[in-house]
mmCIF file of C-alpha atoms in Angstrom:
data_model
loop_
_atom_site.group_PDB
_atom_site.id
_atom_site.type_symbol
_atom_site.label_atom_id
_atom_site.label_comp_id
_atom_site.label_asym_id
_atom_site.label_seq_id
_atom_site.Cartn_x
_atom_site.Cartn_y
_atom_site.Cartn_z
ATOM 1 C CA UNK A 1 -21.845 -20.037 -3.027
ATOM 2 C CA UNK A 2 -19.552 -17.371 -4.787
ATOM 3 C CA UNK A 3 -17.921 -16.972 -0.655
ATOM 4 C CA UNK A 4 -17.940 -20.336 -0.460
ATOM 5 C CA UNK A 5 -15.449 -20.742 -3.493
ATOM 6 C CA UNK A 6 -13.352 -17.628 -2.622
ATOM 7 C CA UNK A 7 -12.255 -19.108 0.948
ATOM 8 C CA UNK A 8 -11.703 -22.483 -0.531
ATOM 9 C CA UNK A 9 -9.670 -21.554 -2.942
ATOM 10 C CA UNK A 10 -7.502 -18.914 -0.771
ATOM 11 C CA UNK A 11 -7.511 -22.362 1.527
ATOM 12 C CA UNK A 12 -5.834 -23.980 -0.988
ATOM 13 C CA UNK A 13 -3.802 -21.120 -1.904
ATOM 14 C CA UNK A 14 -2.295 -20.815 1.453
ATOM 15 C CA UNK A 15 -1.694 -24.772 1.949
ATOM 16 C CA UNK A 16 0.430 -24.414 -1.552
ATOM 17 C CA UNK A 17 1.930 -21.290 -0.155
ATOM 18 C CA UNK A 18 3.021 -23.363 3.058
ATOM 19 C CA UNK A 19 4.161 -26.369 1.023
ATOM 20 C CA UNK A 20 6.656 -24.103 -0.734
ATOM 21 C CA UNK A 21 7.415 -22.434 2.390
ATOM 22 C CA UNK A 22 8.519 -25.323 4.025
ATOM 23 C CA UNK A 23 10.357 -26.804 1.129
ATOM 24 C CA UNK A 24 12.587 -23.802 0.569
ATOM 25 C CA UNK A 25 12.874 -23.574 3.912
ATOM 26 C CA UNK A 26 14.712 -27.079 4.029
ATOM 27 C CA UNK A 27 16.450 -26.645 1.096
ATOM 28 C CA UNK A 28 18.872 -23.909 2.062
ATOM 29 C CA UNK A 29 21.696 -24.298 -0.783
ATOM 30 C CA UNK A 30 22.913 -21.105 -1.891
ATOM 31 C CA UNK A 31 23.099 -18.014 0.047
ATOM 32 C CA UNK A 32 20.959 -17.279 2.997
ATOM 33 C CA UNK A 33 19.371 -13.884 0.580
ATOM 34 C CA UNK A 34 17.890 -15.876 -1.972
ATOM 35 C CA UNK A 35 16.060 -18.378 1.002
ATOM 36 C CA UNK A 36 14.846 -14.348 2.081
ATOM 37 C CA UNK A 37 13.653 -13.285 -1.081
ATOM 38 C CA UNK A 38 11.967 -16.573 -1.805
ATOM 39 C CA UNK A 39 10.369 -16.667 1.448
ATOM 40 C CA UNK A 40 9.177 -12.879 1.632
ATOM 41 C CA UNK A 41 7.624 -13.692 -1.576
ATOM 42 C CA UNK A 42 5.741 -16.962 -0.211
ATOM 43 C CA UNK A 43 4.664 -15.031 2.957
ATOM 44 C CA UNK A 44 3.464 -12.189 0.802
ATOM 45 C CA UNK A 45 1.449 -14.559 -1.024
ATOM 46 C CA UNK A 46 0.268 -16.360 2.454
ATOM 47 C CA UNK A 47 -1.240 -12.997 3.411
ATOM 48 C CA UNK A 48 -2.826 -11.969 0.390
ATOM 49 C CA UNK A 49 -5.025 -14.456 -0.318
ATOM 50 C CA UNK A 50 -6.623 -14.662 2.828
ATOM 51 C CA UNK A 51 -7.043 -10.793 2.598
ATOM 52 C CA UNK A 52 -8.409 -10.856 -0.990
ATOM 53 C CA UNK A 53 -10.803 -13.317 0.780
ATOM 54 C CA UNK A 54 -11.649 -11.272 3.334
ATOM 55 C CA UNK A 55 -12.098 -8.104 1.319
ATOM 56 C CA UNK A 56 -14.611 -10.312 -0.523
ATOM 57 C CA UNK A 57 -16.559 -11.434 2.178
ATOM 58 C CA UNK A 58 -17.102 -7.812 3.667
ATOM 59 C CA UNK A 59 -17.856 -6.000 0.462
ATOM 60 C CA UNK A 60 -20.516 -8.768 0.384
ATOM 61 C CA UNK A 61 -21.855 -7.966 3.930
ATOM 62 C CA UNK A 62 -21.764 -4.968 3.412
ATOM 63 C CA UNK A 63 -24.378 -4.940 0.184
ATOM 64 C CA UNK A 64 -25.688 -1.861 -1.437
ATOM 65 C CA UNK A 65 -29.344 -0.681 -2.089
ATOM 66 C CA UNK A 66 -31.991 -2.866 -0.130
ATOM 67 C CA UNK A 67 -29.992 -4.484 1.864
ATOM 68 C CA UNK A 68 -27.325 -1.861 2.482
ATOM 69 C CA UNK A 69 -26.093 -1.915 6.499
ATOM 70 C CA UNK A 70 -26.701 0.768 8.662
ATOM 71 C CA UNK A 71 -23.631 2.802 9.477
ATOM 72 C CA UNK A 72 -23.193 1.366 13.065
ATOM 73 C CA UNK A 73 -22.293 -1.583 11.551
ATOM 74 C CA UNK A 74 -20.871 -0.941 8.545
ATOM 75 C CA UNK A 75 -18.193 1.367 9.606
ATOM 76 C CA UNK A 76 -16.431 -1.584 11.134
ATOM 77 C CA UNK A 77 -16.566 -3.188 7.923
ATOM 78 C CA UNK A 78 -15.258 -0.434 6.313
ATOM 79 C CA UNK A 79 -12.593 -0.584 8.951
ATOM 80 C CA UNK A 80 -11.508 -3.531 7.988
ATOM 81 C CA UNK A 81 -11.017 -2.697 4.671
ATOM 82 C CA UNK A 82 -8.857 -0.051 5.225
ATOM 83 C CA UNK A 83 -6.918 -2.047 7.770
ATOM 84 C CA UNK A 84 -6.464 -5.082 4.621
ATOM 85 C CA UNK A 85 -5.209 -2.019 2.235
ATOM 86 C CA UNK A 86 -2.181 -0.653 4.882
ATOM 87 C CA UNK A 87 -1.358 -4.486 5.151
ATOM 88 C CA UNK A 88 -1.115 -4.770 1.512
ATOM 89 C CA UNK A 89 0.970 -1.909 1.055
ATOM 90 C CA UNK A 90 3.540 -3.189 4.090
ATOM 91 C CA UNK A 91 3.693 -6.433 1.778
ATOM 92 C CA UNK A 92 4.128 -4.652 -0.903
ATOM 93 C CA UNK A 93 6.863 -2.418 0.481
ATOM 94 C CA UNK A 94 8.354 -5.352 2.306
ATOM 95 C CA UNK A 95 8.970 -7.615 -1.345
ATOM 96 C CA UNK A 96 9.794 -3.992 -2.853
ATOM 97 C CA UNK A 97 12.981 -3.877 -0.220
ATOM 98 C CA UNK A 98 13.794 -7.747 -1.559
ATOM 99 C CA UNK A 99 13.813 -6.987 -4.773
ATOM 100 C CA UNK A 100 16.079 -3.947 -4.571
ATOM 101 C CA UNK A 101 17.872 -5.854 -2.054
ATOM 102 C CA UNK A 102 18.812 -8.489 -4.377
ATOM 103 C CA UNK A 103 19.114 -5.747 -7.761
ATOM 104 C CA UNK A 104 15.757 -7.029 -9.203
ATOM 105 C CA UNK A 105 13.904 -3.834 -8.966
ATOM 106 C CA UNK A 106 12.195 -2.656 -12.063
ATOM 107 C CA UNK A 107 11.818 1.079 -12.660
ATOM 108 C CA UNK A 108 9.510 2.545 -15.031
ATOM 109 C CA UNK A 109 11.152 6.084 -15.399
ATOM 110 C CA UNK A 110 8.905 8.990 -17.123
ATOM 111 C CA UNK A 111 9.003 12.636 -16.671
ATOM 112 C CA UNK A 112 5.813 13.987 -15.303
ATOM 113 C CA UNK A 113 4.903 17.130 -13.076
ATOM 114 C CA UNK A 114 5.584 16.492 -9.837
ATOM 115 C CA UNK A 115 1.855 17.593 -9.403
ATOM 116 C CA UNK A 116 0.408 14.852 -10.719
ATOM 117 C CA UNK A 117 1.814 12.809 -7.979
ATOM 118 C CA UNK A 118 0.023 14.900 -5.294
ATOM 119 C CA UNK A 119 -3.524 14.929 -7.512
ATOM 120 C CA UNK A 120 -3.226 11.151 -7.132
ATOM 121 C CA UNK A 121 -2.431 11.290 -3.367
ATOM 122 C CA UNK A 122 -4.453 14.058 -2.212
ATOM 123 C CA UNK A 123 -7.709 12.453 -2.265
ATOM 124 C CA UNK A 124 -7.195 9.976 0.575
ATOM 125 C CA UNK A 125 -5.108 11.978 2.291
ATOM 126 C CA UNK A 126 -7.497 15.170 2.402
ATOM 127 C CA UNK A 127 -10.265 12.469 3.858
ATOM 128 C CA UNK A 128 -7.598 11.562 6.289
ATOM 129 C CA UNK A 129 -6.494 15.280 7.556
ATOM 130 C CA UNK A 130 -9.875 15.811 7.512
ATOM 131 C CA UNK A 131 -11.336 13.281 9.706
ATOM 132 C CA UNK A 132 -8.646 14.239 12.050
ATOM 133 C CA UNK A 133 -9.360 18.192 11.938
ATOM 134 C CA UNK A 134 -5.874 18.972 9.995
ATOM 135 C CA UNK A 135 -5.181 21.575 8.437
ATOM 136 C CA UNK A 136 -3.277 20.711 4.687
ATOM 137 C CA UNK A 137 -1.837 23.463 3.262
ATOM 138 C CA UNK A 138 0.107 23.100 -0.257
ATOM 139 C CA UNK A 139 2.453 25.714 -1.903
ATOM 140 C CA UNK A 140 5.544 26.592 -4.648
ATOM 141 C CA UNK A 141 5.570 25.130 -8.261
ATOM 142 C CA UNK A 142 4.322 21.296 -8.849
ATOM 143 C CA UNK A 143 4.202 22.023 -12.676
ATOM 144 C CA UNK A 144 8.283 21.122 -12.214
ATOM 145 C CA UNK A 145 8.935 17.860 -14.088
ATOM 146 C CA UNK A 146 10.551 14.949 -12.414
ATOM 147 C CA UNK A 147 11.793 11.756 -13.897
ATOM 148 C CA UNK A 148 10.388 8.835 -11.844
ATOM 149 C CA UNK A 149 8.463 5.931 -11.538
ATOM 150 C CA UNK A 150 5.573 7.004 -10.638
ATOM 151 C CA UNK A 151 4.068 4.045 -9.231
ATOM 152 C CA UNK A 152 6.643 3.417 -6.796
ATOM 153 C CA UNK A 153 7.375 7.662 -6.380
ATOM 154 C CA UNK A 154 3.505 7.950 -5.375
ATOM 155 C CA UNK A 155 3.913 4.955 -2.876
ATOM 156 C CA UNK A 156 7.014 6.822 -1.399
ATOM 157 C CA UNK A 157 4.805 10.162 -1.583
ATOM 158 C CA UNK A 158 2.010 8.424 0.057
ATOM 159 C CA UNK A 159 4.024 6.763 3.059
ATOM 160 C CA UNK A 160 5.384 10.468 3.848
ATOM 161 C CA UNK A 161 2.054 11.627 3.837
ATOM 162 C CA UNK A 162 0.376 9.350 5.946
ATOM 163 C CA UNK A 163 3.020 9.319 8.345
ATOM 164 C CA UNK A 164 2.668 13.456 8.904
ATOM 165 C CA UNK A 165 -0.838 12.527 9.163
ATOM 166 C CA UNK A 166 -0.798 10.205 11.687
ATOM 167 C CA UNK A 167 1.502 11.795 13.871
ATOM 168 C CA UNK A 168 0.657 15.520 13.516
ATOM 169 C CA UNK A 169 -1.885 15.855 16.364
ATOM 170 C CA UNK A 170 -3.400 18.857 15.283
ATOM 171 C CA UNK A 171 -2.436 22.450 13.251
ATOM 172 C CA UNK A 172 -1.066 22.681 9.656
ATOM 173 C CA UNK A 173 0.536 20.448 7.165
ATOM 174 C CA UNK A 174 2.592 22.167 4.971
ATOM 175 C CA UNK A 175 3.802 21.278 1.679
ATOM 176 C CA UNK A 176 6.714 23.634 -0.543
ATOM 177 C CA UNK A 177 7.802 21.981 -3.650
ATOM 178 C CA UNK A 178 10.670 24.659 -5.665
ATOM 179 C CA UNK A 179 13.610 23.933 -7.842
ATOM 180 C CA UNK A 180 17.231 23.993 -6.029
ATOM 181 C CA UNK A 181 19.535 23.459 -8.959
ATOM 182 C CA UNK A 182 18.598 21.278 -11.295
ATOM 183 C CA UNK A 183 16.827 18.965 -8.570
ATOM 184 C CA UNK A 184 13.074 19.461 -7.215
ATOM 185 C CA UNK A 185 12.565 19.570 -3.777
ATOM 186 C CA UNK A 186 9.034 18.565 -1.793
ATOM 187 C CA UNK A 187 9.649 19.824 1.977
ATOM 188 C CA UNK A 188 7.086 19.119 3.935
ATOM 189 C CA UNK A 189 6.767 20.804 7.641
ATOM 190 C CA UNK A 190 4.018 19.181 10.158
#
């Protein structure tokens, strides 16, 4: 079957992965950074496919129409899912660090309101505060332009946000953003 295939090939993905591992691993000429790099990279690539097979497996289980779970047990699929996206994002913020570490960090700089950022974020993390009974309260001018990248500026955006999610217990999260100069400042008080 489709599964079947999937796990096989993130099998074989992972036994490369581990190959490579160990070879760079023996072959340390060169400075001790660029074994790092090269081995965050292979790791990130040992834990991805196994999640993209995972991923797989439960969107299968968990079906739509027909044969569509019931919530009891769906919602620890779902779970899992979620739990496979943070893990992504700590690989991907893990091989971001190597890559700046070692100067090959690519920006893609436009200038864009710094709203836009938060209309991308504020989905999830409205579900979040939400589901938690938090309040999310957002204020001041996001029509100010900022130059970033705004892949890796949302990511950055997103990590502060979750984190004042997770570890505001209850009450108000409050969001300012204003112009101080010719910088734009987000405060954020939780």
């Amino acid at each position: 079957s489709n599964e079947q295939r999937q796990i096989e090939q993130s099998r074989r993905q992972g036994d490369e992965a581990r190959r490579s591992l160990t070879e760079s691993s023996l072959n340390t000429e060169g400075t001790g950074d660029a074994w790092s790099a090269q081995t965050l990279l292979l790791l990130s690539n040992e834990f991805n496919a196994p999640l993209a097979g995972c991923d797989d497996l439960v969107r299968a289980l968990l079906g739509s129409g027909k044969s569509r779970l019931p919530d009891d047990a769906a919602k620890p699929l779902e779970g899992i899912l979620q739990s496979n996206a943070r893990l992504r994002r700590v690989i991907g913020d893990v091989l971001d660090l190597a890559r700046i570490d070692h100067k090959d960090m690519r920006l893609n700089l436009r200038q864009m309101p710094v709203g836009e950022l938060f209309a991308k974020a504020m989905p999830e993390i409205e579900s979040e505060c939400k589901r938690k009974g938090i309040a999310f309260e957002r204020s001041g001018d996001e029509s100010l332009p900022i130059a970033a990248d705004p892949e890796q500026a949302l990511r950055i955006l997103m990590a502060v946000l979750r984190n004042a999610v997770q570890y505001t217990p209850s009450g108000t999260i409050r969001v300012d953003c204003s112009e101080q100069g010719n910088q734009v400042v987000v405060k954020m008080e939780d």
